[in-house]
Short mmCIF file of C-alpha atoms in Angstrom, two decimals:
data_model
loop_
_atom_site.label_atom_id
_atom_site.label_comp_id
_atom_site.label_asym_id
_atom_site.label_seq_id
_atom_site.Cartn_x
_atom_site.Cartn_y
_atom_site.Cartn_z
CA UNK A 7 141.09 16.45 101.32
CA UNK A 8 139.03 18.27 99.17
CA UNK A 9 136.13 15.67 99.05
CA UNK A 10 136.34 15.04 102.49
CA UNK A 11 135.75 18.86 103.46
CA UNK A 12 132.51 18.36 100.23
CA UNK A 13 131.29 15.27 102.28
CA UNK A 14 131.94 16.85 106.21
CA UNK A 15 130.55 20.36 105.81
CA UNK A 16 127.39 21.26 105.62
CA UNK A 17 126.11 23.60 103.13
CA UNK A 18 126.41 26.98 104.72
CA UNK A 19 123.00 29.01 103.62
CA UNK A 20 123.77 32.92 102.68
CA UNK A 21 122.12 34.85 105.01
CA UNK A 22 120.46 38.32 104.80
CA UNK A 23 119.80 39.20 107.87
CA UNK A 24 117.30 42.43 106.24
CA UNK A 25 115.07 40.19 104.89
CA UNK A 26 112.62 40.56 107.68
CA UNK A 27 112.27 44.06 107.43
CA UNK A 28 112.06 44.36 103.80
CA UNK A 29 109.15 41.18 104.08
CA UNK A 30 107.66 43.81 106.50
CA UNK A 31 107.13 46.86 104.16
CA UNK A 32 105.59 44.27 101.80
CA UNK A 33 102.47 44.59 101.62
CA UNK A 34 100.64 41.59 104.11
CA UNK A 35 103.86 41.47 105.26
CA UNK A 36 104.23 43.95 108.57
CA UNK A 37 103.69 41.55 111.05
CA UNK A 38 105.99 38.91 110.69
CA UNK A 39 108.42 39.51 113.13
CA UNK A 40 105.67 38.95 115.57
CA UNK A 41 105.79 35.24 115.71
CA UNK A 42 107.03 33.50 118.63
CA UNK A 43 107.35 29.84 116.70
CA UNK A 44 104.98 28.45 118.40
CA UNK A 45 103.64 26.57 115.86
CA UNK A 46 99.79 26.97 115.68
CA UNK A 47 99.56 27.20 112.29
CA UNK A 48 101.51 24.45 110.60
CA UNK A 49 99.34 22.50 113.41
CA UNK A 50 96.02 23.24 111.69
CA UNK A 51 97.18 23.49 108.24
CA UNK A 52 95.24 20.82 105.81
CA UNK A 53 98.28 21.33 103.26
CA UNK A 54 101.03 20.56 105.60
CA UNK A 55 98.89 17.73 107.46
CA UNK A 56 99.40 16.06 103.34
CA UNK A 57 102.65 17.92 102.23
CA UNK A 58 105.33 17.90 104.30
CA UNK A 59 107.11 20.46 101.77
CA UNK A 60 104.88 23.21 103.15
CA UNK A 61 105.60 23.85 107.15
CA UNK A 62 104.53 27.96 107.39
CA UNK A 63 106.13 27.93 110.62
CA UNK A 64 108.49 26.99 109.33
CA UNK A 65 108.82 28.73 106.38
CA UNK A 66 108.75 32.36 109.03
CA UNK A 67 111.32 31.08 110.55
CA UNK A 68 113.66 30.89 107.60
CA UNK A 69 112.27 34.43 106.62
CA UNK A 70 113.57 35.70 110.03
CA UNK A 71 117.07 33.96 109.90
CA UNK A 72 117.79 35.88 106.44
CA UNK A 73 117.01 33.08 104.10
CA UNK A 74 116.41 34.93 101.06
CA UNK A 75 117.21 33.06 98.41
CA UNK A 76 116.13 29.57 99.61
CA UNK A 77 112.46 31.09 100.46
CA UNK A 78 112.20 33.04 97.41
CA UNK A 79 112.98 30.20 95.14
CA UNK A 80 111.31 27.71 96.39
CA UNK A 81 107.96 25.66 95.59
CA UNK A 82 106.67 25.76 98.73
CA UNK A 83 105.96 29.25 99.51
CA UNK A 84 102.87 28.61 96.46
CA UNK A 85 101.69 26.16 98.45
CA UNK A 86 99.57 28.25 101.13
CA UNK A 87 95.46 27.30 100.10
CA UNK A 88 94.28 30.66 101.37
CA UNK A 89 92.22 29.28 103.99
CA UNK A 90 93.13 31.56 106.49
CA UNK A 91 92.48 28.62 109.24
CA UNK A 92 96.02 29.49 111.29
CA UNK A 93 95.36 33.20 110.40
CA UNK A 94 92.36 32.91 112.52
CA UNK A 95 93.76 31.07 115.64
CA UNK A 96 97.84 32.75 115.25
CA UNK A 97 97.61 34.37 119.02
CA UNK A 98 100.51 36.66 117.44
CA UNK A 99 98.27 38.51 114.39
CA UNK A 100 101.43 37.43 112.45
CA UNK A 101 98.35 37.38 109.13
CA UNK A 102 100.21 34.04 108.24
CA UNK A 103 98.36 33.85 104.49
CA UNK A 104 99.03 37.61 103.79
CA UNK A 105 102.92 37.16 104.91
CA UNK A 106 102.88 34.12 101.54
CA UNK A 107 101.30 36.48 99.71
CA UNK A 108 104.22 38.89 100.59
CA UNK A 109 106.75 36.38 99.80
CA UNK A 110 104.81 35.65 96.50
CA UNK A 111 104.99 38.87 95.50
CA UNK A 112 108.70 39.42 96.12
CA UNK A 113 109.55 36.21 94.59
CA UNK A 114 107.50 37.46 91.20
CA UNK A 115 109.93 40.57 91.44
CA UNK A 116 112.66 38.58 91.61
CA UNK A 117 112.21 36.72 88.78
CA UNK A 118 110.51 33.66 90.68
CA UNK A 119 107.11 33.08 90.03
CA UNK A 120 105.45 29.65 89.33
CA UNK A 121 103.77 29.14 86.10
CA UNK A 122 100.67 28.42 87.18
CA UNK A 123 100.05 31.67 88.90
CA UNK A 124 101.50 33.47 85.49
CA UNK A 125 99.48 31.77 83.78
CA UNK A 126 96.60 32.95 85.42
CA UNK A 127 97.54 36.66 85.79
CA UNK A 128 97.96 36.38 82.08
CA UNK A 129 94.62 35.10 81.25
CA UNK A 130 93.03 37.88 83.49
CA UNK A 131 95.36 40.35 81.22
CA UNK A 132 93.94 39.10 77.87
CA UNK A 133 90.27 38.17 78.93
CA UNK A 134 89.93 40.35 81.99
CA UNK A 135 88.29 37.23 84.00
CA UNK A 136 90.50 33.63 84.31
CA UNK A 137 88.27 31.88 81.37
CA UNK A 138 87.64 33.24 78.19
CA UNK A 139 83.68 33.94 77.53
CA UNK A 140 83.53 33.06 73.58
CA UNK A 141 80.64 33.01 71.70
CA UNK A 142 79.48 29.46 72.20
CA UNK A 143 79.60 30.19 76.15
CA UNK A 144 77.47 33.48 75.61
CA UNK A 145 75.38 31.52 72.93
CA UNK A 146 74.27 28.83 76.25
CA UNK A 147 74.31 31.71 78.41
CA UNK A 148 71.70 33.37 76.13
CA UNK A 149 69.69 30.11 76.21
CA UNK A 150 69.51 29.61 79.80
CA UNK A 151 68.10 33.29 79.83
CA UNK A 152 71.15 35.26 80.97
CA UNK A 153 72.92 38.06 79.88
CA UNK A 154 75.40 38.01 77.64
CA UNK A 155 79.02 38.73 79.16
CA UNK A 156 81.62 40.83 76.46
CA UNK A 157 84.22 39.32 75.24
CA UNK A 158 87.22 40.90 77.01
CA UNK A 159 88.07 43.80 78.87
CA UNK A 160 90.65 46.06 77.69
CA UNK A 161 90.65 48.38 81.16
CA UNK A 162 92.36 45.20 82.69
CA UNK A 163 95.14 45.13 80.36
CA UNK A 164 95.48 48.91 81.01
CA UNK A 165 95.65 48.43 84.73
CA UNK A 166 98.54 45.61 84.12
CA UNK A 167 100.27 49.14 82.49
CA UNK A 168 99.58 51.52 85.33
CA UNK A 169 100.97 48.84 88.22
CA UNK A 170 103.60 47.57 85.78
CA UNK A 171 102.91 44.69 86.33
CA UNK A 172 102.66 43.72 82.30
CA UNK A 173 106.36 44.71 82.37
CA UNK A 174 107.27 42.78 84.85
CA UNK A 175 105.49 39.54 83.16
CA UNK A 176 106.71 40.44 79.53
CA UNK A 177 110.32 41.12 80.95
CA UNK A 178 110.28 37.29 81.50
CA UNK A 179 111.46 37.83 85.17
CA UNK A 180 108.35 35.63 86.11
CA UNK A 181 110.55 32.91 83.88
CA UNK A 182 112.45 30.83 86.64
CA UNK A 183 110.58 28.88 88.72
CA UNK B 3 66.03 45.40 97.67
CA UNK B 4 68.26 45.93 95.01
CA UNK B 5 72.07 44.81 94.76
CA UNK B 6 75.17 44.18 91.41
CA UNK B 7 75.25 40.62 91.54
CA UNK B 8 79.47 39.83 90.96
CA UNK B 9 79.49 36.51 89.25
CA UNK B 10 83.47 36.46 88.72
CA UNK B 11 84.92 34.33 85.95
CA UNK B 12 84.11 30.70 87.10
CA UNK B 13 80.41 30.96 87.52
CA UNK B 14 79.31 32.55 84.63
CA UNK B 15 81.02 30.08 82.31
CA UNK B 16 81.74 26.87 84.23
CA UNK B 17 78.21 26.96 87.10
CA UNK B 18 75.15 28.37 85.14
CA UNK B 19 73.30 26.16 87.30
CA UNK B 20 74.31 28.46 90.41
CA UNK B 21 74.04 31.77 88.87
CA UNK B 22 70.37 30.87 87.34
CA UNK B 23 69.22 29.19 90.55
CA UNK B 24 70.21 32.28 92.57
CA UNK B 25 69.18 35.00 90.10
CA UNK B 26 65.02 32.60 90.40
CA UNK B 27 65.58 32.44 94.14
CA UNK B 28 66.16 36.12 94.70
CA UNK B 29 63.57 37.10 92.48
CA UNK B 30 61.33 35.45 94.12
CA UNK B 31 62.25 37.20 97.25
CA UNK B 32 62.14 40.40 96.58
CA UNK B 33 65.45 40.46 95.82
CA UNK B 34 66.53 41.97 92.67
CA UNK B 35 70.21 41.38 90.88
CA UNK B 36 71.62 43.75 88.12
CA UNK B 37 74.21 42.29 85.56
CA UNK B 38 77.04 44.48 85.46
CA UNK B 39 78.43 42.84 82.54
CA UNK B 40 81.92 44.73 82.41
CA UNK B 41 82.52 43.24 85.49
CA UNK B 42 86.24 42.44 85.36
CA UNK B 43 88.04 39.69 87.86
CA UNK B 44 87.78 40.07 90.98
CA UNK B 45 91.67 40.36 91.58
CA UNK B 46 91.96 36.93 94.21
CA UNK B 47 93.99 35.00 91.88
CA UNK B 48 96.56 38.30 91.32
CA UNK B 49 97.13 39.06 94.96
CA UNK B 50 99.68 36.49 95.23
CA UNK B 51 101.29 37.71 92.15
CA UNK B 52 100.88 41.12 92.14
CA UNK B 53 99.34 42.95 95.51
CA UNK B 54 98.82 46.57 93.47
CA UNK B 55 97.39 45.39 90.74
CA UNK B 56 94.76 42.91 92.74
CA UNK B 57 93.08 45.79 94.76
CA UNK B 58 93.21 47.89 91.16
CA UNK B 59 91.29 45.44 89.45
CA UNK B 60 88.81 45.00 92.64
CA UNK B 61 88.42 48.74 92.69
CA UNK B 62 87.44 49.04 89.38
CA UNK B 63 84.60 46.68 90.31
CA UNK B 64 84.21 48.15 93.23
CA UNK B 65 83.55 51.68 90.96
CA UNK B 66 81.43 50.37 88.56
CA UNK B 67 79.01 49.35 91.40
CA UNK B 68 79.31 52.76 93.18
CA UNK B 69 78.56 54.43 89.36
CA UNK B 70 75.20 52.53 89.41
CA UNK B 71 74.39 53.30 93.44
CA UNK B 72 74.48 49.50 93.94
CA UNK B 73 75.83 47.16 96.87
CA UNK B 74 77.40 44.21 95.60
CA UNK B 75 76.22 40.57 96.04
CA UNK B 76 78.45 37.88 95.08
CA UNK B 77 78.03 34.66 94.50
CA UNK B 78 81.97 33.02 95.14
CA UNK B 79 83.36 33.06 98.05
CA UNK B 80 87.01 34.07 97.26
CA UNK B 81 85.41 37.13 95.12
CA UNK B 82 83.52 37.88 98.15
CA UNK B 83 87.03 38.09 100.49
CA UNK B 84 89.06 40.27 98.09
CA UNK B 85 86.21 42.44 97.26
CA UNK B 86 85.16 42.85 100.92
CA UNK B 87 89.03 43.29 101.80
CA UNK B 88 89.62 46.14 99.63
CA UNK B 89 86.03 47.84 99.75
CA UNK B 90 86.91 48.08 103.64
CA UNK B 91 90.67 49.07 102.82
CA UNK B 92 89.67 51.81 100.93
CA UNK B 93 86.88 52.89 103.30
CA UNK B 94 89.22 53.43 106.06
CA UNK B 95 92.43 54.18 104.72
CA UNK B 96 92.14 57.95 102.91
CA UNK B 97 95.63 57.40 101.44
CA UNK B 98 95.42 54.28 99.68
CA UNK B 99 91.68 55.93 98.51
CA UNK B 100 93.68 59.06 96.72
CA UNK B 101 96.42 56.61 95.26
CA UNK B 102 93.46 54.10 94.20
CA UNK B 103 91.54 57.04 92.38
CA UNK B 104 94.63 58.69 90.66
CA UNK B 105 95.14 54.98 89.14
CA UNK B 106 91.23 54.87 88.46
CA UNK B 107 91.37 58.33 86.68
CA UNK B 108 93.86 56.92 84.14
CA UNK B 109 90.87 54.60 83.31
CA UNK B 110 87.89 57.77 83.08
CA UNK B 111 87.14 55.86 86.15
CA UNK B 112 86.26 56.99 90.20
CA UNK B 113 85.64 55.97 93.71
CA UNK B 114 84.54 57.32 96.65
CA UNK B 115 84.52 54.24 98.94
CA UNK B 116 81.30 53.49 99.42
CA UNK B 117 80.14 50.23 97.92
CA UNK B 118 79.80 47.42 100.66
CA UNK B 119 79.76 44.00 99.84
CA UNK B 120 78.21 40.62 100.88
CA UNK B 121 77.92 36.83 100.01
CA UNK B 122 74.42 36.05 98.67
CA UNK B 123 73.81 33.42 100.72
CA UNK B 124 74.64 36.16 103.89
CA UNK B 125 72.16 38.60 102.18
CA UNK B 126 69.60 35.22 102.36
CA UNK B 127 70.86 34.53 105.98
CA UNK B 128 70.95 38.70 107.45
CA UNK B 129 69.10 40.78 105.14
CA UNK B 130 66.09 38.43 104.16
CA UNK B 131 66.25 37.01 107.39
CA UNK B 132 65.37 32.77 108.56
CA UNK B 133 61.61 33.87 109.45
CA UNK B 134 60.70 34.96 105.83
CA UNK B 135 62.97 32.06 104.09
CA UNK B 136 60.83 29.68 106.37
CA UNK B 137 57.23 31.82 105.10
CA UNK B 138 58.63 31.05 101.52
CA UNK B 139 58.84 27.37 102.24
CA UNK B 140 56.40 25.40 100.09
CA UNK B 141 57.66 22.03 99.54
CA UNK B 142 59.61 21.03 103.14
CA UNK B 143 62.54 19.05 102.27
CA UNK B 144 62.41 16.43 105.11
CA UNK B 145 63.29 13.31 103.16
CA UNK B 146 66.83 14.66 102.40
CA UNK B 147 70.16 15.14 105.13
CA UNK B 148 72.07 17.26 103.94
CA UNK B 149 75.70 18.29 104.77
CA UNK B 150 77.22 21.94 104.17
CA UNK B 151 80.40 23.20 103.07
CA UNK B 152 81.13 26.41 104.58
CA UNK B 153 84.35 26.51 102.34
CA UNK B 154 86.87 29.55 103.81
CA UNK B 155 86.55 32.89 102.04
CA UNK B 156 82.78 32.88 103.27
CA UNK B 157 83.69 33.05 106.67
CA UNK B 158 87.84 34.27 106.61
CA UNK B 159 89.59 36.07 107.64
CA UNK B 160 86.75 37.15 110.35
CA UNK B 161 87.33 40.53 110.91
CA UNK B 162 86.29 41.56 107.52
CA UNK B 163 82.76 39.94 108.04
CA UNK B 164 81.41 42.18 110.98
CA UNK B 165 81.16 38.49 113.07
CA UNK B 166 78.28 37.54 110.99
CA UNK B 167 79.14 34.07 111.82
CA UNK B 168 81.62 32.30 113.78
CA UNK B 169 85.13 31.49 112.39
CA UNK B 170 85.30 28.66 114.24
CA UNK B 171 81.90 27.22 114.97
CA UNK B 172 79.76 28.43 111.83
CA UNK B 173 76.64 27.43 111.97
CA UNK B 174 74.80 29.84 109.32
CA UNK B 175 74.80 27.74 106.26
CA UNK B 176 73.42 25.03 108.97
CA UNK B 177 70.39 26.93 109.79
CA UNK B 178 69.66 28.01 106.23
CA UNK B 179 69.70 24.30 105.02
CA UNK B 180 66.81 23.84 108.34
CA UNK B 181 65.19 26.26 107.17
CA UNK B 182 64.13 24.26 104.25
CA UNK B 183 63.23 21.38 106.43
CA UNK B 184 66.01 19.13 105.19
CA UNK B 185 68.28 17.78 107.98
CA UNK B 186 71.19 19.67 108.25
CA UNK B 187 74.15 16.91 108.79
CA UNK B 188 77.17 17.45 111.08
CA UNK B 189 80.46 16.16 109.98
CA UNK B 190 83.87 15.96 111.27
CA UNK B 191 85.83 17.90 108.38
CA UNK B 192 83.04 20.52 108.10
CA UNK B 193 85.37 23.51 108.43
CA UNK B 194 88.21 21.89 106.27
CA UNK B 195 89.03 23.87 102.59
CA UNK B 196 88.46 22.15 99.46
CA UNK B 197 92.21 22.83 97.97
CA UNK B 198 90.98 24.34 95.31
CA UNK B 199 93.92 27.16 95.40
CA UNK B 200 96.31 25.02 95.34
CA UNK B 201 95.18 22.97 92.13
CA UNK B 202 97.62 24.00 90.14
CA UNK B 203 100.53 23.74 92.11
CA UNK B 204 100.14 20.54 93.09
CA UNK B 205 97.22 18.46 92.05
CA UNK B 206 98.13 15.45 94.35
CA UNK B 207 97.65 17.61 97.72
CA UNK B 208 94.48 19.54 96.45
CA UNK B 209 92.91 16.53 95.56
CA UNK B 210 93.38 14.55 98.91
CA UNK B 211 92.04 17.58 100.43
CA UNK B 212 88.88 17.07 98.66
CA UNK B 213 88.53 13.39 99.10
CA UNK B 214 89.25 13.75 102.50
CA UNK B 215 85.58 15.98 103.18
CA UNK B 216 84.06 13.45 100.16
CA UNK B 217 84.91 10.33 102.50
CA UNK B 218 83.59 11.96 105.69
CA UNK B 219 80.49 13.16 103.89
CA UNK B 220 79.52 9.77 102.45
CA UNK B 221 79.99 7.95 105.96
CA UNK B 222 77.70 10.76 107.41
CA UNK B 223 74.70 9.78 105.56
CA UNK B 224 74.31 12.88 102.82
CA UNK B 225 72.24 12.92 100.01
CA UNK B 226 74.29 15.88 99.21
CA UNK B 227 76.83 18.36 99.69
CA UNK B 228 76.05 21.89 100.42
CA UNK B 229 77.81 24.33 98.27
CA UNK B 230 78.03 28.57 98.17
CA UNK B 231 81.03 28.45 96.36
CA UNK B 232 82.06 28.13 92.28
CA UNK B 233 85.54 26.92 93.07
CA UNK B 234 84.47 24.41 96.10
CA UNK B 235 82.20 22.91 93.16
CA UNK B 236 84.91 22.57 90.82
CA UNK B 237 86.72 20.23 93.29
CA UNK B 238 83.97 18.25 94.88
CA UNK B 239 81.81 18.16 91.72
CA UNK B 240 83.77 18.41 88.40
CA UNK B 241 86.86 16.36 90.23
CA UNK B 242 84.52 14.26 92.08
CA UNK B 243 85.03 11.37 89.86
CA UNK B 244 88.30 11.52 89.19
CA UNK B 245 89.21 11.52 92.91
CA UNK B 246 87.08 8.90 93.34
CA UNK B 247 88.50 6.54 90.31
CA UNK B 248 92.35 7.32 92.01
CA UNK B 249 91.26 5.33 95.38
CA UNK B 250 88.98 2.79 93.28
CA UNK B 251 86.04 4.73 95.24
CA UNK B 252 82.64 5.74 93.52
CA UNK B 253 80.81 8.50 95.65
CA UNK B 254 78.11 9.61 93.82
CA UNK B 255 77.50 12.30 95.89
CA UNK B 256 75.49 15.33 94.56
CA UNK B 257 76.49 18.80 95.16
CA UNK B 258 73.98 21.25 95.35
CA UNK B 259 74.11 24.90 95.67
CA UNK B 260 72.64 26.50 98.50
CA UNK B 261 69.48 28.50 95.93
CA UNK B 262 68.67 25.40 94.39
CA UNK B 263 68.25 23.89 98.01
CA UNK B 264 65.87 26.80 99.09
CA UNK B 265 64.47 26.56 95.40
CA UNK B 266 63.50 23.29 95.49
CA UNK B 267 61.84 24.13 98.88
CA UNK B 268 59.97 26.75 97.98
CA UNK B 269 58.55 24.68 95.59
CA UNK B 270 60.34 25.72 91.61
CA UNK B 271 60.51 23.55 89.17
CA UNK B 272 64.03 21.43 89.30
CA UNK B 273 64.48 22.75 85.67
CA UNK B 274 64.14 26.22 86.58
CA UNK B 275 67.01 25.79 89.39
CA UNK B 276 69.45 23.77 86.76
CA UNK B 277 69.49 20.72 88.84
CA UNK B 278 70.35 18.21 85.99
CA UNK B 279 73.27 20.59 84.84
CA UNK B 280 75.21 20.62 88.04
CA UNK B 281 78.29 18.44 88.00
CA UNK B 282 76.94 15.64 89.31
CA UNK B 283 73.22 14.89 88.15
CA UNK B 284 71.27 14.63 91.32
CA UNK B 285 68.65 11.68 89.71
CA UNK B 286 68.49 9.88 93.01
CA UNK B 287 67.77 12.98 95.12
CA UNK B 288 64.83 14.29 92.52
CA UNK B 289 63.25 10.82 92.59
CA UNK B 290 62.97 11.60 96.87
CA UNK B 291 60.81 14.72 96.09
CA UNK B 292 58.51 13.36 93.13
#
């Protein structure tokens, strides 16, 4: 009996139905509950056109039904190129790449970020730009005629402190992903 | 004319050829760019992470142009969007100014909101203007076609670019490729993104995304691809082969950046512009001109 219920019942998603509002005091976030479905984006998006996984209709939809968790943990929300093709044509100013950023930044506060980004906020932290300028870099730089760049910017780890976001990358909560 | 050229992190390490062909261009023009060499990111790849500390570390940039009385000029296209984004935030929106400075003045630093901020090739396109690129002309380029990349951050999201060009129908990297007497090519992917931000979260997707422009631009006739943007180069030059040796394709396809197209033009020394350090060595194009 038991199986059969496991095999005949669909997985029933926990829903919050407040995750639309607090999506729209996110930053980027304010306008989702705008959208009216009607698809324009995930029509013109290059990423879901290859990737089926990423569907930003769809994925507003599932923000607006209360599906927290499954948004927040999952791949797809990373997926958005920033090309801000369906933010330009959305006749509903939803701001369709800010709302992903929104998400993103959620997700990173709870705990769900994906290593790729980390890895990039922490070479910004430690070098203050994504690629380290070493010596041999500054030494072809210096050849070609152009300025040297320091190595390193301290003021960037310092602004990690003020917006806490170096506790929130050192707490490991960026860990799951 | 005097603006803080904003190099980021991937030109200055990864597409000398770029910075040095724009910093001889501008020069030339009357142009001139200051290093600000503590310069930190420009806070793009942190938005998604971290929304606070993004427009921090842009409005630190932002301040250490305003301490020097400069406009900033950048030269990639996703520095260019968050830049412009927050330079405009903080114009307009007094409280997010105050919480931006107290933040600032933990770093000895301030802002008053008044550094504006622009693409160099829209500087070439608005501020120079077509006339006086086409007076600096020396050398028409008439034996090449070439086909442009607008890329997205250069032209979205619109409303932070004072409708300098359309969204939809650009047409301003078009003109300034005329300009130099080459034939501007028209493609059917022209206003497609390169996947570049999505690279590292899945390399499969970004890739196609290049390829797909890489096919359409090789059936089109190019001799090369038009480029304003670092990160655009990294996929369609750096990648170029690789995405080409995963469909058993070889394109061959030079990319050039849009100052070492005018360059060339107005008649500098391929050397001088970096040519043979781009990506992809442009051997067959040089042998056109000489």
């Amino acid at each position: 009996m038991e199986s059969a219920q496991k095999k005949d019942v669909p997985v029933v998603t926990i829903l919050d139905p407040k995750f639309k509002y607090e999506v729209a005091r996110e930053p980027g976030g304010e306008n989702i509950k705008y959208c009216f479905q009607c698809g324009t984006c995930t029509s013109g998006c290059k990423v879901a056109e290859l990737d089926s996984k990423y569907n930003p209709r769809k994925i507003i939809r599932m923000v607006i039904l209360g599906m927290r968790e499954r948004v927040l943990s999952s791949d797809f929300i990373w997926l958005c190129a920033t090309c801000y093709t369906c933010h330009e044509r959305c006749p509903q100013d939803v701001r369709i790449p800010e709302v992903m950023n929104a998400l993103k930044n959620i997700a990173v506060r709870e705990g769900y970020i994906h290593p790729a980004f980390r890895a990039q906020a922490e070479l910004i932290a430690g070098y203050g730009r994504l690629y380290e300028v070493d010596e041999l870099a500054n030494e072809k730089r210096t050849d070609w005629g152009l300025q040297e760049i320091p190595q390193g910017c301290p003021e960037v780890a310092e602004i990690y402190g003020i917006t806490g976001l170096a506790d929130l990358l050192s707490s490991g909560a960026g860990g799951k992903s | 004319m005097k603006m803080a050229v904003f190099l980021g992190c991937t030109v200055p390490v990864r597409n000398l050829s770029y910075e040095l062909s724009a910093k001889r261009v501008a020069g030339e023009l009357g142009l001139e760019l200051v290093d600000i060499p503590e310069f930190n990111c420009c806070g793009y790849p942190v938005k998604s992470v971290h929304h606070e500390t993004a427009y921090l570390l842009a409005a630190r940039n932002l301040a250490l142009a305003e301490e020097r009385g400069l406009d900033i000029c950048t030269l990639c296209s996703a520095c260019t969007s968050v830049l412009t984004e927050v330079s405009r935030e903080l114009a307009s929106n007094e409280a997010l100014l105050d919480a931006t400075c107290k933040s600032l003045g933990m770093l000895g630093r301030r802002y008053s909101g008044k550094v504006k901020v622009r693409h160099f090739v829209r500087v070439l396109y608005e501020d120079i203007g077509l006339e006086a690129l086409k007076k600096a002309v020396k050398r028409p380029l008439d034996m090449f076609s070439i086909a442009s990349h607008y890329g997205c951050h250069y032209l979205k999201p619109s409303e932070i670019y004072d409708g300098f060009d359309h969204p939809e129908v650009p047409e301003s990297l078009d003109k300034l490729v005329a300009v130099t007497g080459a034939r501007a090519v028209d493609y059917r992917t022209k206003k497609d993104c390169c996947g570049g931000a999505i690279l590292g979260v899945d390399e499969e997707t970004a890739l196609s995304m290049a390829r797909a422009k890489l096919d359409d631009i090789n059936s089109a006739g190019a001799d090369a691809i038009n480029l304003i943007c670092p990160f655009c180069s990294v996929m369609y030059g750096a990648n170029q082969r690789k995405i080409g040796s995963g469909h058993g394709v070889k394109y061959d396809l030079p990319i050039l950046y849009y100052p070492q197209i005018l360059g060339l033009a107005m008649g500098i020394n391929h050397e001088e512009l970096g040519l043979m350090q781009n990506p992809i060595r442009p051997r067959a194009l040089l042998a056109k001109i000489s």
